[in-house]
Coordinates of C-alpha atoms and ligand atoms in Angstrom, one line a residue:
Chain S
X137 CA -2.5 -33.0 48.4
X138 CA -2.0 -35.3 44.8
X139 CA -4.3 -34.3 42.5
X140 CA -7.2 -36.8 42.5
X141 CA -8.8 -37.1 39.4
X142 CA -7.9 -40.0 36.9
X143 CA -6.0 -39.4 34.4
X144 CA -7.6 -40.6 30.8
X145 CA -5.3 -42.9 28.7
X146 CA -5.6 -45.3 25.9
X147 CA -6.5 -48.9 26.4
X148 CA -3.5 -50.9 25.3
X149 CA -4.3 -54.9 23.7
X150 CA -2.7 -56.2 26.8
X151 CA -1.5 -56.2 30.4
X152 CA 0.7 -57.9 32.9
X153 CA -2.6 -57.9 35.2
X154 CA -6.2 -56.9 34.7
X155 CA -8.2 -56.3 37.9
X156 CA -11.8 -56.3 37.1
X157 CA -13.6 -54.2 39.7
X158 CA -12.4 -50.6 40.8
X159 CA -13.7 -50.9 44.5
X160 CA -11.6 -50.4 47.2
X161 CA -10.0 -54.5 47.0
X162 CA -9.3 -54.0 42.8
X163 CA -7.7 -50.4 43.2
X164 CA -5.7 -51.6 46.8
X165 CA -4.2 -54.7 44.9
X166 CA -3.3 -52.9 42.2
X167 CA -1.7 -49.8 44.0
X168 CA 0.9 -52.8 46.1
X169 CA 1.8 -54.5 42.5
X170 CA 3.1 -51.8 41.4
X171 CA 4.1 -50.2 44.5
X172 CA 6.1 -54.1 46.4
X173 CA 6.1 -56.2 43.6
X174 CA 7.3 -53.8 40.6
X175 CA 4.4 -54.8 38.4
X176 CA 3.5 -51.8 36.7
X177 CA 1.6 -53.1 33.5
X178 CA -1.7 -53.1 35.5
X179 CA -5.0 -51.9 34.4
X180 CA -8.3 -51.6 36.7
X181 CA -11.7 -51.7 34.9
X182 CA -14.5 -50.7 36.1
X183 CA -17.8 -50.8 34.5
X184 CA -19.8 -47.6 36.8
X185 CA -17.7 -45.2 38.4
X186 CA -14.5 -46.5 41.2
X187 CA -16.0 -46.6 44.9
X188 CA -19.6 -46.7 43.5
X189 CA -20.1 -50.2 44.9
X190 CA -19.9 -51.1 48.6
X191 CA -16.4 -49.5 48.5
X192 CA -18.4 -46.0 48.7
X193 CA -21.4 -47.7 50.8
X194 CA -20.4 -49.1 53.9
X195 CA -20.4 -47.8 57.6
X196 CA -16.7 -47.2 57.6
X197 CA -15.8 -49.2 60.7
X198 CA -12.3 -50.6 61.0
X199 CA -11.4 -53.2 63.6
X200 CA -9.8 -56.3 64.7
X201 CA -11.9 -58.2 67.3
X202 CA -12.8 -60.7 65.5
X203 CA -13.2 -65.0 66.9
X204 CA -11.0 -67.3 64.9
X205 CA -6.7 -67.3 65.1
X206 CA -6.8 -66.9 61.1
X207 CA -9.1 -63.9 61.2
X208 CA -7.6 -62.0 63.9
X209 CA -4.3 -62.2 62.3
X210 CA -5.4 -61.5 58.9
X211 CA -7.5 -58.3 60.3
X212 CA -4.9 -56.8 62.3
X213 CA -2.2 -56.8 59.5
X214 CA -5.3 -54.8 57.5
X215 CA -5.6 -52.6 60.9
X216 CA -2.3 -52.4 61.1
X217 CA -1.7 -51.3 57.4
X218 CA -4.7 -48.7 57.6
X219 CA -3.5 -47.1 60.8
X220 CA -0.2 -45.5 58.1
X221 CA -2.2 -45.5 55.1
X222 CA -2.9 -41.5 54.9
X223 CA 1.0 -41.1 55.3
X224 CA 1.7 -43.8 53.0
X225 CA -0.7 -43.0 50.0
X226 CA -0.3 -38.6 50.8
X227 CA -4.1 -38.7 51.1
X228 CA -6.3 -37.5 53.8
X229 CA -8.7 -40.1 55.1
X230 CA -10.0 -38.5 58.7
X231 CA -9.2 -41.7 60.8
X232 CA -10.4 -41.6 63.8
X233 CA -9.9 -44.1 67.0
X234 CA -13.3 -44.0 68.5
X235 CA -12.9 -47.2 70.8
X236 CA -15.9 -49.5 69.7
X237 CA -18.2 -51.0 72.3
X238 CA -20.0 -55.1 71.6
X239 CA -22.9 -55.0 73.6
X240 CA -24.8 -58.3 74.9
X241 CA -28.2 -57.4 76.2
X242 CA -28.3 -61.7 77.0
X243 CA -26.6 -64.7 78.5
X244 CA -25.2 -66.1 75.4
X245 CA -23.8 -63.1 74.0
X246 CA -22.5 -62.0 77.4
X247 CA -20.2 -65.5 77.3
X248 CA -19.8 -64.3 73.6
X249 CA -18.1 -61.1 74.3
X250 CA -16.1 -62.3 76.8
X251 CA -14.7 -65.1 74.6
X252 CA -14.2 -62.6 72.0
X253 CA -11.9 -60.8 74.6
X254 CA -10.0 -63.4 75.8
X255 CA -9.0 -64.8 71.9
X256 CA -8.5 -60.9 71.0
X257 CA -6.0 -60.4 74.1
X258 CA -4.2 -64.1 73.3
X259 CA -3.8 -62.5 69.4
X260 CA -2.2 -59.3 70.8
X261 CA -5.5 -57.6 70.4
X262 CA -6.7 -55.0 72.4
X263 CA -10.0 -56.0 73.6
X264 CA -11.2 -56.0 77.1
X265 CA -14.6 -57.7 78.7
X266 CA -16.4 -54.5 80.5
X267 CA -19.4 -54.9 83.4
X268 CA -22.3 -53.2 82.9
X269 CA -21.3 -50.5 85.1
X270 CA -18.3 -50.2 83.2
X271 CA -20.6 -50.0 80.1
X272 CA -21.8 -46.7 81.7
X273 CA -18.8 -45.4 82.2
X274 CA -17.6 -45.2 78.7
X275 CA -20.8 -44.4 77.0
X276 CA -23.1 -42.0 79.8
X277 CA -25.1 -41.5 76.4
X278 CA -26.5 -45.6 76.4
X279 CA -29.8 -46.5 78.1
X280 CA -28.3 -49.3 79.8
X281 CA -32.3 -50.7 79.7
X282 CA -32.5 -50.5 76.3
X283 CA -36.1 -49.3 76.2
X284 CA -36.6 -51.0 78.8
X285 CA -36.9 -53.9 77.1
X286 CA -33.2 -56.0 76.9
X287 CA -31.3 -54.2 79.8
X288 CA -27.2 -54.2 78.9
X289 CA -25.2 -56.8 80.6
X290 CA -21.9 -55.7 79.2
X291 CA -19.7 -55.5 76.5
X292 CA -16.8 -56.6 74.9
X293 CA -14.6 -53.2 74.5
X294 CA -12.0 -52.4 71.8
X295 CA -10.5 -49.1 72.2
X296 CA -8.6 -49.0 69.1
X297 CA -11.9 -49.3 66.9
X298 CA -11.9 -46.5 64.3
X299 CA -14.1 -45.2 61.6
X300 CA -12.4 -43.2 58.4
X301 CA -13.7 -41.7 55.3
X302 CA -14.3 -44.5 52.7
X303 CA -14.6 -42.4 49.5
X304 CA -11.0 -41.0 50.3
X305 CA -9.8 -45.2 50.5
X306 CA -10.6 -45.5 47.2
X307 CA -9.6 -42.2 46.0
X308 CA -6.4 -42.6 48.1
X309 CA -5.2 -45.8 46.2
X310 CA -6.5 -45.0 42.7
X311 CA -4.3 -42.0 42.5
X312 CA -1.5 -43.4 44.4
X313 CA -1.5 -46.4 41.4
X314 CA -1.9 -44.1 39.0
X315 CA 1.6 -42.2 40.0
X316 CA 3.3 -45.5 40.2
X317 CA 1.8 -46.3 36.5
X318 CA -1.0 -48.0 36.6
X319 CA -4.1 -47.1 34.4
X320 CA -7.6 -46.9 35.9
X321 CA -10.2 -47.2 33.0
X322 CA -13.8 -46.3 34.3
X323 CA -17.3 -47.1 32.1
X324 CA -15.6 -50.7 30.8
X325 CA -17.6 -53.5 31.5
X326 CA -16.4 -57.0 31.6
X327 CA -18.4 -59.1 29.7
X328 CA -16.8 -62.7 29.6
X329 CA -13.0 -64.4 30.1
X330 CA -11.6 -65.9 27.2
X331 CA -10.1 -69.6 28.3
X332 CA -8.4 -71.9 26.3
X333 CA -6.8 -74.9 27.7
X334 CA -8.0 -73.8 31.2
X335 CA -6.2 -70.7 31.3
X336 CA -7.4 -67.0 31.5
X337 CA -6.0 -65.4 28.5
X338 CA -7.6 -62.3 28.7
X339 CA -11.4 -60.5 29.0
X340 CA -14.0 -59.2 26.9
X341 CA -15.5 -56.0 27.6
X342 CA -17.6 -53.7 26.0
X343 CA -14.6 -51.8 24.6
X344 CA -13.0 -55.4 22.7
X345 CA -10.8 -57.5 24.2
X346 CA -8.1 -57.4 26.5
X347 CA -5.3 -59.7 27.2
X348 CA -3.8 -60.2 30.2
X349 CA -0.9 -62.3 31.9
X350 CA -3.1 -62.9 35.1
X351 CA -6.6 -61.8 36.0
X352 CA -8.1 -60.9 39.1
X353 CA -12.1 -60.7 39.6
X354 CA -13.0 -58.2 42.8
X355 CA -16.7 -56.8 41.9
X356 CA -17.9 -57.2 45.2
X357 CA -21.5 -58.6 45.1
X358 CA -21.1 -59.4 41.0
X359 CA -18.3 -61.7 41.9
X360 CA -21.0 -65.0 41.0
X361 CA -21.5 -63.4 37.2
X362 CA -18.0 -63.2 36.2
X363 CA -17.3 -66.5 37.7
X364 CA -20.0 -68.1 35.9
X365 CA -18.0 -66.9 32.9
X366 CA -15.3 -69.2 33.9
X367 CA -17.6 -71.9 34.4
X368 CA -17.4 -71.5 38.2
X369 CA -19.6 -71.9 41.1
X370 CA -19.0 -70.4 44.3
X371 CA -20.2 -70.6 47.9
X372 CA -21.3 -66.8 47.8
X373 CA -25.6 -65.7 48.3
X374 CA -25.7 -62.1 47.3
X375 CA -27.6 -60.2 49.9
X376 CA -28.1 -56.2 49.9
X377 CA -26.9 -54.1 53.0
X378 CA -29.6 -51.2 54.3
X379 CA -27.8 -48.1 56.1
X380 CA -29.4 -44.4 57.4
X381 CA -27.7 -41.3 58.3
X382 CA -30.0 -38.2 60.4
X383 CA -29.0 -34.9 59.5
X384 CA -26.4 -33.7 61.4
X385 CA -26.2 -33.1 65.1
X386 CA -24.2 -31.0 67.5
X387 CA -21.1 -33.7 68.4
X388 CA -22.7 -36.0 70.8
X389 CA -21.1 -39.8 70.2
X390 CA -17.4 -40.3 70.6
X391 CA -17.7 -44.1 70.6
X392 CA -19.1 -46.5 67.7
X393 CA -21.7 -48.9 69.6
X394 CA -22.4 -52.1 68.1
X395 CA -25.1 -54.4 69.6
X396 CA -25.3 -58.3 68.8
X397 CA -28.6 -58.6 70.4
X398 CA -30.2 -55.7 68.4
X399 CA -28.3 -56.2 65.7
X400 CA -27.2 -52.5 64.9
X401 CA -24.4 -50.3 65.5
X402 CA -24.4 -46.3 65.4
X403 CA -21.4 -44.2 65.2
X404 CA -21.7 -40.2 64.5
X405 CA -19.3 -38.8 61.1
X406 CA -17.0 -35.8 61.0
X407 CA -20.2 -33.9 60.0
X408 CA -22.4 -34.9 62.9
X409 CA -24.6 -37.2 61.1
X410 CA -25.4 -40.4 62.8
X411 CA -24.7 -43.1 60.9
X412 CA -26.8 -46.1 61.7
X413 CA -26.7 -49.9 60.3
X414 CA -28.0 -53.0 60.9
X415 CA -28.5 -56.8 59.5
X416 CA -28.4 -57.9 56.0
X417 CA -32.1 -58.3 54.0
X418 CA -33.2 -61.6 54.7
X419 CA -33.2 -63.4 51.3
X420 CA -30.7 -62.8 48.4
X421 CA -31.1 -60.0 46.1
X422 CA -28.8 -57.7 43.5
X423 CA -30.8 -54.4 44.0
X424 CA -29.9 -51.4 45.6
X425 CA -33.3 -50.7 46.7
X426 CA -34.0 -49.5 50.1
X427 CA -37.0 -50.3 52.2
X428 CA -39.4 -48.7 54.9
X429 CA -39.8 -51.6 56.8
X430 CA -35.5 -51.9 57.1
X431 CA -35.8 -48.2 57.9
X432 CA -38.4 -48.3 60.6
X433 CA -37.0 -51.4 62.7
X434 CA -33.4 -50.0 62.3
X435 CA -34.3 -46.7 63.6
X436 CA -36.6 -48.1 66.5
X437 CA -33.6 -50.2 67.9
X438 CA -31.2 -47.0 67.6
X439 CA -33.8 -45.0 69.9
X440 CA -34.0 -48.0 72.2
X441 CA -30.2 -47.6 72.7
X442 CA -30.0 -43.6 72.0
X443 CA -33.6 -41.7 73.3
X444 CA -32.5 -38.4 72.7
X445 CA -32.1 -40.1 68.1
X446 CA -36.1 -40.3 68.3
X447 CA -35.8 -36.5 68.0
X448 CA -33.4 -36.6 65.3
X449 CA -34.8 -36.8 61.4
X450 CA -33.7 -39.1 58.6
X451 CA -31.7 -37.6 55.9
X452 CA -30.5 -40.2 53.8
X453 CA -31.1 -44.2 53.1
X454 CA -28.8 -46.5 51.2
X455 CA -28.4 -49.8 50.0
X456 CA -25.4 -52.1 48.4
X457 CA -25.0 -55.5 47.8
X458 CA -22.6 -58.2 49.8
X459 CA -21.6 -61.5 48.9
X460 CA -21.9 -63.1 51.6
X461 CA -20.0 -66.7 52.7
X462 CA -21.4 -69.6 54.4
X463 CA -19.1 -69.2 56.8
X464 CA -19.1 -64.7 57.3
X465 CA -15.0 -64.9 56.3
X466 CA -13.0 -64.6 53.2
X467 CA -13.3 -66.4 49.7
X468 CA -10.3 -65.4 48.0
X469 CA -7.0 -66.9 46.2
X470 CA -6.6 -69.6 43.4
X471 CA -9.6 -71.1 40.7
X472 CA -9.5 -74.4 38.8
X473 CA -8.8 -71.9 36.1
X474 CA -4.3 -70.9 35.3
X475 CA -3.8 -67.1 35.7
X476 CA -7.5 -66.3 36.9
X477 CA -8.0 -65.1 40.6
X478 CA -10.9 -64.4 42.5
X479 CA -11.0 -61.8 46.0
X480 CA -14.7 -62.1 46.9
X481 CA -16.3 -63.2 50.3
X482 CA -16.2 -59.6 51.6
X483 CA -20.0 -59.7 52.6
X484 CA -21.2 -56.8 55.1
X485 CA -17.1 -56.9 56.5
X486 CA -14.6 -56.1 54.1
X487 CA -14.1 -52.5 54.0
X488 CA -11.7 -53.0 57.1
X489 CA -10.1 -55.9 55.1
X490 CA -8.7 -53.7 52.3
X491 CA -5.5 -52.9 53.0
X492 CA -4.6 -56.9 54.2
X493 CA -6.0 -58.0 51.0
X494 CA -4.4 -55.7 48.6
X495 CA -1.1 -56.6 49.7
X496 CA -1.6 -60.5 49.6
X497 CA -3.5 -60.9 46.8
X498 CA -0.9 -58.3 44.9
X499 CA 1.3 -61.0 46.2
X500 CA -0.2 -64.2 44.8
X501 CA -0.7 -62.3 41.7
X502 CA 3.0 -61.5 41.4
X503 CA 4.7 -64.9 42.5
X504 CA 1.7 -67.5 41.4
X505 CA 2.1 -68.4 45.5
X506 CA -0.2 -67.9 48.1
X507 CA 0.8 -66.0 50.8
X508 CA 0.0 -67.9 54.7
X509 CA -2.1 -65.6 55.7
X510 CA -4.5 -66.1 52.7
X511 CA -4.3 -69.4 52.4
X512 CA -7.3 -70.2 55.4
X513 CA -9.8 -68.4 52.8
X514 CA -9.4 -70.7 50.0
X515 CA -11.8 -71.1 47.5
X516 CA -12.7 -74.9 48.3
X517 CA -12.7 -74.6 51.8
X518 CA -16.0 -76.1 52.1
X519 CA -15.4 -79.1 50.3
X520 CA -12.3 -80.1 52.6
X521 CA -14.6 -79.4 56.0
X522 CA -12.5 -76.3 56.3
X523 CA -14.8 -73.4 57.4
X524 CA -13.6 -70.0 59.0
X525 CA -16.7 -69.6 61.4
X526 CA -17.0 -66.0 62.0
X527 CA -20.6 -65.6 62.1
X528 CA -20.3 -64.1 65.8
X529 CA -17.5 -61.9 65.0
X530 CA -18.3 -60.3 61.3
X531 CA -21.6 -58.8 62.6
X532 CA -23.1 -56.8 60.3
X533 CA -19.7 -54.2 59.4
Chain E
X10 CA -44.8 -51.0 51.1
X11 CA -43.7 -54.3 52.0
X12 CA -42.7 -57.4 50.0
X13 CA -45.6 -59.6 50.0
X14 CA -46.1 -63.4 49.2
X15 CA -49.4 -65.4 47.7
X16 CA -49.1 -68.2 49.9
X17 CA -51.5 -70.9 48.0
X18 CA -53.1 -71.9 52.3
X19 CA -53.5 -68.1 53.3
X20 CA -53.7 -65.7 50.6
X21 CA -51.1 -62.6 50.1
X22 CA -48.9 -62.3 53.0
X23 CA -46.1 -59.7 54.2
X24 CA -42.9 -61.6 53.0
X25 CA -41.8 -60.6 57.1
X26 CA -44.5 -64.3 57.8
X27 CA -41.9 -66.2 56.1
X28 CA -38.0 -67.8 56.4
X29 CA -36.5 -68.1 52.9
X30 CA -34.9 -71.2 52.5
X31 CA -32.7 -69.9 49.8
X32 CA -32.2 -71.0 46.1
X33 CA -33.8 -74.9 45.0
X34 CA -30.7 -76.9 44.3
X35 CA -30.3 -77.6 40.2
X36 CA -31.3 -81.7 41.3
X37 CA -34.1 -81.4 43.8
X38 CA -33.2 -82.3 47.6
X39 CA -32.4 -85.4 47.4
X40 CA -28.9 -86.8 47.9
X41 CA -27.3 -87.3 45.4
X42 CA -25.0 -90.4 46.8
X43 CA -21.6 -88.8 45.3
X44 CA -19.7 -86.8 47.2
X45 CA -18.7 -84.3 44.5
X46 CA -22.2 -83.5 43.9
X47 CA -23.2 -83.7 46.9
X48 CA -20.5 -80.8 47.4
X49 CA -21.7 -78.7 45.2
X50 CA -25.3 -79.1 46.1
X51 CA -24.9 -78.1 50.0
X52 CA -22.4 -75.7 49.1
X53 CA -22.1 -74.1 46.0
X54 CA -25.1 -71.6 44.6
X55 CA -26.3 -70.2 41.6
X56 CA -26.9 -66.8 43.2
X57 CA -29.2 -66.1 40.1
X58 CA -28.8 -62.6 39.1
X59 CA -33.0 -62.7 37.5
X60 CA -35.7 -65.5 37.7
X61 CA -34.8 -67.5 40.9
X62 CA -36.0 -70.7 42.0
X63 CA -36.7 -70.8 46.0
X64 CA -38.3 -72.2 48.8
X65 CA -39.6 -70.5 51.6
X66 CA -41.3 -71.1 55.1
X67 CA -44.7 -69.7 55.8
X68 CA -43.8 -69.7 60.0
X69 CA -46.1 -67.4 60.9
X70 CA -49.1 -68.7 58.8
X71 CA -49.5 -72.3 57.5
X72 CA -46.1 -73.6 58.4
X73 CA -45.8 -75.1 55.2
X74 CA -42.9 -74.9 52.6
X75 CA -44.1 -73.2 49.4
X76 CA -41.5 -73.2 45.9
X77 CA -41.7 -69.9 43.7
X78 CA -39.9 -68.0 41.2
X79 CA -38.8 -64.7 42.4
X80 CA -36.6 -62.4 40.3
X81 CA -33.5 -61.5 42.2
X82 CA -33.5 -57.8 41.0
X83 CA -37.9 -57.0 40.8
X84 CA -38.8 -59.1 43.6
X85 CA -41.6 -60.5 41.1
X86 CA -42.9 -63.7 42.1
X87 CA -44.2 -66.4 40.1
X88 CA -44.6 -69.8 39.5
X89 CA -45.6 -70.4 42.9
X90 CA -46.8 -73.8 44.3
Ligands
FAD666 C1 -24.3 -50.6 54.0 C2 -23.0 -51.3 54.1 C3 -22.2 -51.1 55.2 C4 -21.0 -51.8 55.4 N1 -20.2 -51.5 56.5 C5 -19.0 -52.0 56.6 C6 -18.1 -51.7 57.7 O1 -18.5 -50.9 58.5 N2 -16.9 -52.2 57.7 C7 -16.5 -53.1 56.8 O2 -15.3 -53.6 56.9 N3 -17.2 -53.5 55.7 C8 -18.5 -52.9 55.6 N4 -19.3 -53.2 54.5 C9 -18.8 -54.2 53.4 C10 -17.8 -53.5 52.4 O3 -18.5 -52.3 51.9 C11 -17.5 -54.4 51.3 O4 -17.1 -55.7 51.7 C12 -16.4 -53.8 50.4 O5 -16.6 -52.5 50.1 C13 -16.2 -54.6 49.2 O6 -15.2 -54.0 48.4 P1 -14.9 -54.6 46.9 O7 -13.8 -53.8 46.4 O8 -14.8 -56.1 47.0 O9 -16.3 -54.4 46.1 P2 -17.0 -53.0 45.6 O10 -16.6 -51.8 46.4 O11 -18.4 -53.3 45.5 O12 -16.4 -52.8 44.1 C14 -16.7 -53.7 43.1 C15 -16.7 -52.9 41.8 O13 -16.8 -53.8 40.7 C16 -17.5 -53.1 39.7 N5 -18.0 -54.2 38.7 C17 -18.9 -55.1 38.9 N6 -19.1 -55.9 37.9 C18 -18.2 -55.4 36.9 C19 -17.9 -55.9 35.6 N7 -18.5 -56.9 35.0 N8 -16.9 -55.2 34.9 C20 -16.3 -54.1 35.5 N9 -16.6 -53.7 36.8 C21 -17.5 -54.4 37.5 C22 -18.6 -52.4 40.4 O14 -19.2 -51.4 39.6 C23 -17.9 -51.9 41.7 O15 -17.5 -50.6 41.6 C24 -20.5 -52.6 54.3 C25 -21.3 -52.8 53.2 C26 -22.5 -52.1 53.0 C27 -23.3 -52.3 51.8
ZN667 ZN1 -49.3 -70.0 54.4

């Protein structure tokens, strides 16, 4: 096992890159310049501590079943890539394949999920439409009625569906940079871009300024304030995220069980806790506040699904904040603005997305070209009637 | 305690009565008869980090559309009409 604290170093006047944002998409990025493209004059700032935004927040779920051609082949390279990612960074991350279960408790959604199987299969996706009965069968925990209040129809099933630790993501990468020469500075805040010509020279931060050959913005839900300090406005509401966990239980759930009628999913962690989340807060907001009312709907759903959870007790409540796309995909890639780039769009989905990211984005950073697979998640989309629906598909993790 | 809303018809209200219909554009509603800023008025947002201009829907009350200010961080509301 590396050792996995950072390493303190001096902050130079300049770099080849600076990566503003030490969550999971800033530290991945970094790690594959240095580690494909050779760049190794790369710094990551980050203004809190790495992982502390949605990188160290979410639900942990990594999959592939998602609706349109560009997503499901963007996903499953990022599936693909975290399925080696513990061998390839020499860090521990406890994957584990669960198989992950889309319920539809209606009409619609039943059509839904079997859509969502057919595209998956026709992508080389592993995703099979399952019966009710079949439902059963791979969950005897479920109360196919729901409560009886929305029995279970069926489900779209992915067996490959995996949770893994997301601390140990970020962790994993950050040191793996570090080895490969890349300096992680933690507590500097970016505080503006300096443009001249319109071209990114370089940012200000709370420690001076820092130049910089190209620079890459991926803070998450922040991504609008350091875009207005390029003078750019995105497509991108910033909603928070609620999640609970119960104290732990003796092991009882092998599967993760998502629901797109209820609008939750529940998986249970390596320490038995059953981890529950659910849909965004309905109307924008940058705090990290949870709330009762999230907290007592979320938790009557998971009972309607799991009776023997009303018996369970809460033990912890979290909140982080997504930025979230009109159309639930991707915003990432070129700005109006020479040597600036922006990986944002990663809403309540993009944990899974890390890996895929980090690779193409260290790519575009490294040639000035973007890479096929990105392109579909351009920045101006929207104004060329180019959307990546997804809204089915990205659920709520 | 739950996030509630002085609707000028029906008094405070849980904030669960209404639909927000997100950020007021920097023009108003109207179109705007240029495409470019028509763009940007459909699709990009402010996404105010602090005192936000909004509108929401009072569906389960008066069914009218009320403006505010709320603040993006507080939840304070103000400015409402
Ligand atoms: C409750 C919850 C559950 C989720 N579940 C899932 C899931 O199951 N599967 C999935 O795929 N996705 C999930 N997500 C979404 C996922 O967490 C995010 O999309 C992803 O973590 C975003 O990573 P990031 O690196 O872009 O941003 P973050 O991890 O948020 O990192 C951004 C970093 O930038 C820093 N920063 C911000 N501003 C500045 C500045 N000015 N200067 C310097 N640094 C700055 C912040 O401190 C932060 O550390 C979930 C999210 C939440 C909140
Ligand atoms: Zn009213």
């Amino acid at each position: 096992m590396p050792k996995v604290h950072l390493r303190s170093h001096t902050l130079e006047p300049s770099y080849d890159v600076v990566i503003i944002g030490g969550g999971g998409h800033g530290l991945a990025t970094a790690y594959y310049l240095a580690k494909e493209f050779g760049v190794r004059r790369v710094v990551v700032l980050e203004r809190a501590y790495i992982g502390s935004g949605g990188t160290g927040r979410n639900t942990t779920v990594l999959r592939a079943n998602y609706k349109t051609p560009e997503t499901i082949r963007f996903y499953k390279k990022s599936f693909d890539l975290y399925a080696t990612l513990a061998q390839d960074l020499d860090y521990n991350m406890l994957r584990s394949e669960r198989g992950l279960l889309w319920l539809a408790h209606s009409e619609p959604q039943l059509r839904n999920q079997r859509e969502r199987a057919l595209q998956n299969q026709h992508f080389g996706v592993n995703t099979v439409f399952l019966g009710a009965e079949q439902v059963h069968e791979v969950c005897p925990q479920l109360d196919m009625t729901a409560g009886s209040k929305r029995p279970i129809l069926g489900a779209a099933y992915h067996p490959p569906g995996a949770i893994i630790r997301h601390d140990a993501v970020a962790w994993g990468y950050a040191a793996a940079a570090e080895r490969l020469g890349v300096q992680i500075h933690q507590g500097v805040e970016v505080t503006g871009l300096r443009i001249e010509g319109a071209r990114c020279l370089g940012v200000e931060t709370n420690r001076g300024f820092i130049g910089a050959g190209a620079v890459l913005s991926a803070v998450g839900g922040y991504v609008t304030q350091i875009a207005e300090m390029a003078r750019i406005r995105l497509p991108i509401v910033t909603h928070p995220l609620q999640a609970f966990v119960t104290e732990a239980y003796k092991p009882v759930l092998d599967r993760i069980v998502a629901s797109a009628d209820l609008h939750i999913y529940i998986s249970q962690s390596a320490r038995g806790e059953l981890l529950v989340g659910a849909e965004i807060d309905p109307y924008s907001s940058y705090a990290t506040r949870s709330t009762f009312p999230f907290l007592a709907s979320c938790a009557s759903r998971a009972i309607d699904l799991f009776p023997f959870m009303a018996r369970l007790r809460i033990l912890r409540q979290w909140t982080g904040v997504c930025d979230m796309t009109p159309d639930y995909s991707p915003l990432m890639g070129l700005t109006a603005v020479d040597r600036f780039c922006i990986s944002s769009g990663w809403g309540t989905w993009g944990f899974k997305a890390i890996p895929a990211s980090g690779i193409l984005m260290a790519e575009l950073l490294a040639s000035g070209k973007v890479p096929p697979l990105m392109a579909p998640f351009a920045l101006d989309r929207f104004r060329w009637d180019r959307a990546v629906p997804e809204r089915a598909s990205a659920g709520t993790h | 305690m739950a996030l509630m809303f002085p609707c000028p018809q029906c008094g405070s209200r849980p904030f669960t009565e209404f639909w927000c219909g997100g950020e007021l554009p920097d023009g108003g509603h109207g179109a705007a008869g240029d495409i470019e800023a028509d763009y940007a008025r459909v699709w990009l947002k402010r996404n105010v980090c602090g005192d936000q201009p909004e509108r929401w829907f009072h569906h389960a009350g008066c069914r009218r559309w009320i403006s505010l200010t709320r603040h993006t961080v507080t939840n304070l509301i103000h400015d409402v009409v």
